[in-house]
CSV table of N, CA and C in Angstrom, one decimal:
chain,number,residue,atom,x,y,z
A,1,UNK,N,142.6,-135.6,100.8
A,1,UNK,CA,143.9,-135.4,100.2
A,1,UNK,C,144.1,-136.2,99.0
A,2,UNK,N,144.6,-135.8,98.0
A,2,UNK,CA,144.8,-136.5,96.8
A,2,UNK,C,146.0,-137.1,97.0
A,3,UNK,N,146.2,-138.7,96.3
A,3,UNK,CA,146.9,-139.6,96.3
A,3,UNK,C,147.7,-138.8,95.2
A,4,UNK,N,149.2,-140.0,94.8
A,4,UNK,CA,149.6,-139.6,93.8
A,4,UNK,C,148.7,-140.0,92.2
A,5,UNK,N,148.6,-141.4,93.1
A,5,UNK,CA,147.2,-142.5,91.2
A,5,UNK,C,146.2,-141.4,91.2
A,6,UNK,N,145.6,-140.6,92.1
A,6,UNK,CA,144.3,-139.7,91.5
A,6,UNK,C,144.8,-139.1,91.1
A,7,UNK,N,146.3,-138.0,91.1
A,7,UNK,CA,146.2,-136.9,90.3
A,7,UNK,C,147.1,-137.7,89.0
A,8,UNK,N,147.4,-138.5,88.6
A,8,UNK,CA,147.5,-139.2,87.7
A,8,UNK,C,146.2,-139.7,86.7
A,9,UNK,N,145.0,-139.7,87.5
A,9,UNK,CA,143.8,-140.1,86.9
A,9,UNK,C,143.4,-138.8,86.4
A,10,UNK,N,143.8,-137.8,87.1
A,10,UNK,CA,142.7,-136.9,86.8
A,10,UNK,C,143.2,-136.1,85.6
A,11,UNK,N,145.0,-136.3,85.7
A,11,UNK,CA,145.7,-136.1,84.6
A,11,UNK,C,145.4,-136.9,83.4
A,12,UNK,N,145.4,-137.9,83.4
A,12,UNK,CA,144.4,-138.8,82.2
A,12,UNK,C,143.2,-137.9,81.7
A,13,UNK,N,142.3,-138.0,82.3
A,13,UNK,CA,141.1,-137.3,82.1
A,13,UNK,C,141.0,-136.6,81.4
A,14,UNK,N,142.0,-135.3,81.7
A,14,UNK,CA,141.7,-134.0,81.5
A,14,UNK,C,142.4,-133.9,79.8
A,15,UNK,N,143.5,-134.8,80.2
A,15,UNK,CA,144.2,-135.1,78.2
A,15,UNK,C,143.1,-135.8,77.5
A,16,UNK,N,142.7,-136.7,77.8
A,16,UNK,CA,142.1,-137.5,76.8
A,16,UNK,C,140.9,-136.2,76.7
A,17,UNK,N,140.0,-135.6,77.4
A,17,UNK,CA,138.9,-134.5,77.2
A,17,UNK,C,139.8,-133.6,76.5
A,18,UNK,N,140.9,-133.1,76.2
A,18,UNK,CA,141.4,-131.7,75.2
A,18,UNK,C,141.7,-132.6,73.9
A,19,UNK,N,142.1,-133.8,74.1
A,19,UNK,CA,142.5,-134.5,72.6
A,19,UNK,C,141.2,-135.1,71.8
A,20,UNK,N,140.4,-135.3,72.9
A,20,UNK,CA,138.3,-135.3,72.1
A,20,UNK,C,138.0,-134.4,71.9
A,21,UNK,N,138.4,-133.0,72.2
A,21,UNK,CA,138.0,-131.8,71.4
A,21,UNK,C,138.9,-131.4,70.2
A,22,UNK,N,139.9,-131.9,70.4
A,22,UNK,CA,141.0,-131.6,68.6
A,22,UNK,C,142.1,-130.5,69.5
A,23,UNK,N,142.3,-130.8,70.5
A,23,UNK,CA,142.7,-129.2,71.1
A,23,UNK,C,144.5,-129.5,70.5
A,24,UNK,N,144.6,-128.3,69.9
A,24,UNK,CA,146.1,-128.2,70.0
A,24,UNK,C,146.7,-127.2,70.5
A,25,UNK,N,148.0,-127.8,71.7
A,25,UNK,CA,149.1,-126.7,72.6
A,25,UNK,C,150.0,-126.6,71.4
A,26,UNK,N,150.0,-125.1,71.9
A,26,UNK,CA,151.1,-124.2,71.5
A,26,UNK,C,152.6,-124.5,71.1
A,27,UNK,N,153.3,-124.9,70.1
A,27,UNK,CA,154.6,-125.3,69.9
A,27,UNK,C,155.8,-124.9,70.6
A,28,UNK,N,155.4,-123.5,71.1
A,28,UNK,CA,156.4,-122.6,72.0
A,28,UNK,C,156.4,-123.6,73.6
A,29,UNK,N,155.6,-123.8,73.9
A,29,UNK,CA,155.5,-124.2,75.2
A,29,UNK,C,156.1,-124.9,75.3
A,30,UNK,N,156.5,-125.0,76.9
A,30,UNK,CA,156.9,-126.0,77.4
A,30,UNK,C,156.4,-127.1,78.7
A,31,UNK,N,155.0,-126.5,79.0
A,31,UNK,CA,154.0,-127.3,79.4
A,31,UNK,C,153.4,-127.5,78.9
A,32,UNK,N,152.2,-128.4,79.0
A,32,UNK,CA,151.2,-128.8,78.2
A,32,UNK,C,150.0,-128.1,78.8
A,33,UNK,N,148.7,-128.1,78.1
A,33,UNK,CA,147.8,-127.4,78.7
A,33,UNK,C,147.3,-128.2,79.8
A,34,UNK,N,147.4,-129.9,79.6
A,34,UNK,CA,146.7,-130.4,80.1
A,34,UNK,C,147.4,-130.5,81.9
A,35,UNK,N,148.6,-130.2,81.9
A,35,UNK,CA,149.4,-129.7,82.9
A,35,UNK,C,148.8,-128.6,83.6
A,36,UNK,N,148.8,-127.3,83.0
A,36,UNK,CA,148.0,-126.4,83.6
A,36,UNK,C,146.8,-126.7,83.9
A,37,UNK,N,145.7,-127.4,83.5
A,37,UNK,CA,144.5,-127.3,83.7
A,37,UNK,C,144.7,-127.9,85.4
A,38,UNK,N,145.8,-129.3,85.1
A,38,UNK,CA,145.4,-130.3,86.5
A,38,UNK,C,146.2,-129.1,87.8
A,39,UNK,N,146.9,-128.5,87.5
A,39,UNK,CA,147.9,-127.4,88.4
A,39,UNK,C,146.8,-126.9,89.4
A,40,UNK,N,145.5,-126.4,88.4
A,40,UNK,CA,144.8,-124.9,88.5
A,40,UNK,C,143.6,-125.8,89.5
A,41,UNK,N,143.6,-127.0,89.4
A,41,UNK,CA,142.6,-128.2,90.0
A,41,UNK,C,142.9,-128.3,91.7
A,42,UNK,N,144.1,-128.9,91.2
A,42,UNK,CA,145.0,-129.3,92.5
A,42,UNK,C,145.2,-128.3,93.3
């Protein structure tokens, strides 16, 4: 079972990996991608 600190870590992870690629979300949104990615994880 994931803690709350892991999906916090894994939330770290996954931003800092799209912001090392240059990644830019969508101005419309109102999630972040890196939200989605950890959602689709979890």
């Amino acid at each position: 079972m994931l803690s709350k600190d892991k999906i916090i870590s894994i939330f770290c992870l996954i931003d800092d990996i799209l912001q090392g690629i240059d990644h830019k979300d969508d101005v419309r949104r109102r999630v972040s991608d890196s939200e989605i990615i950890l959602t689709a994880i979890v």
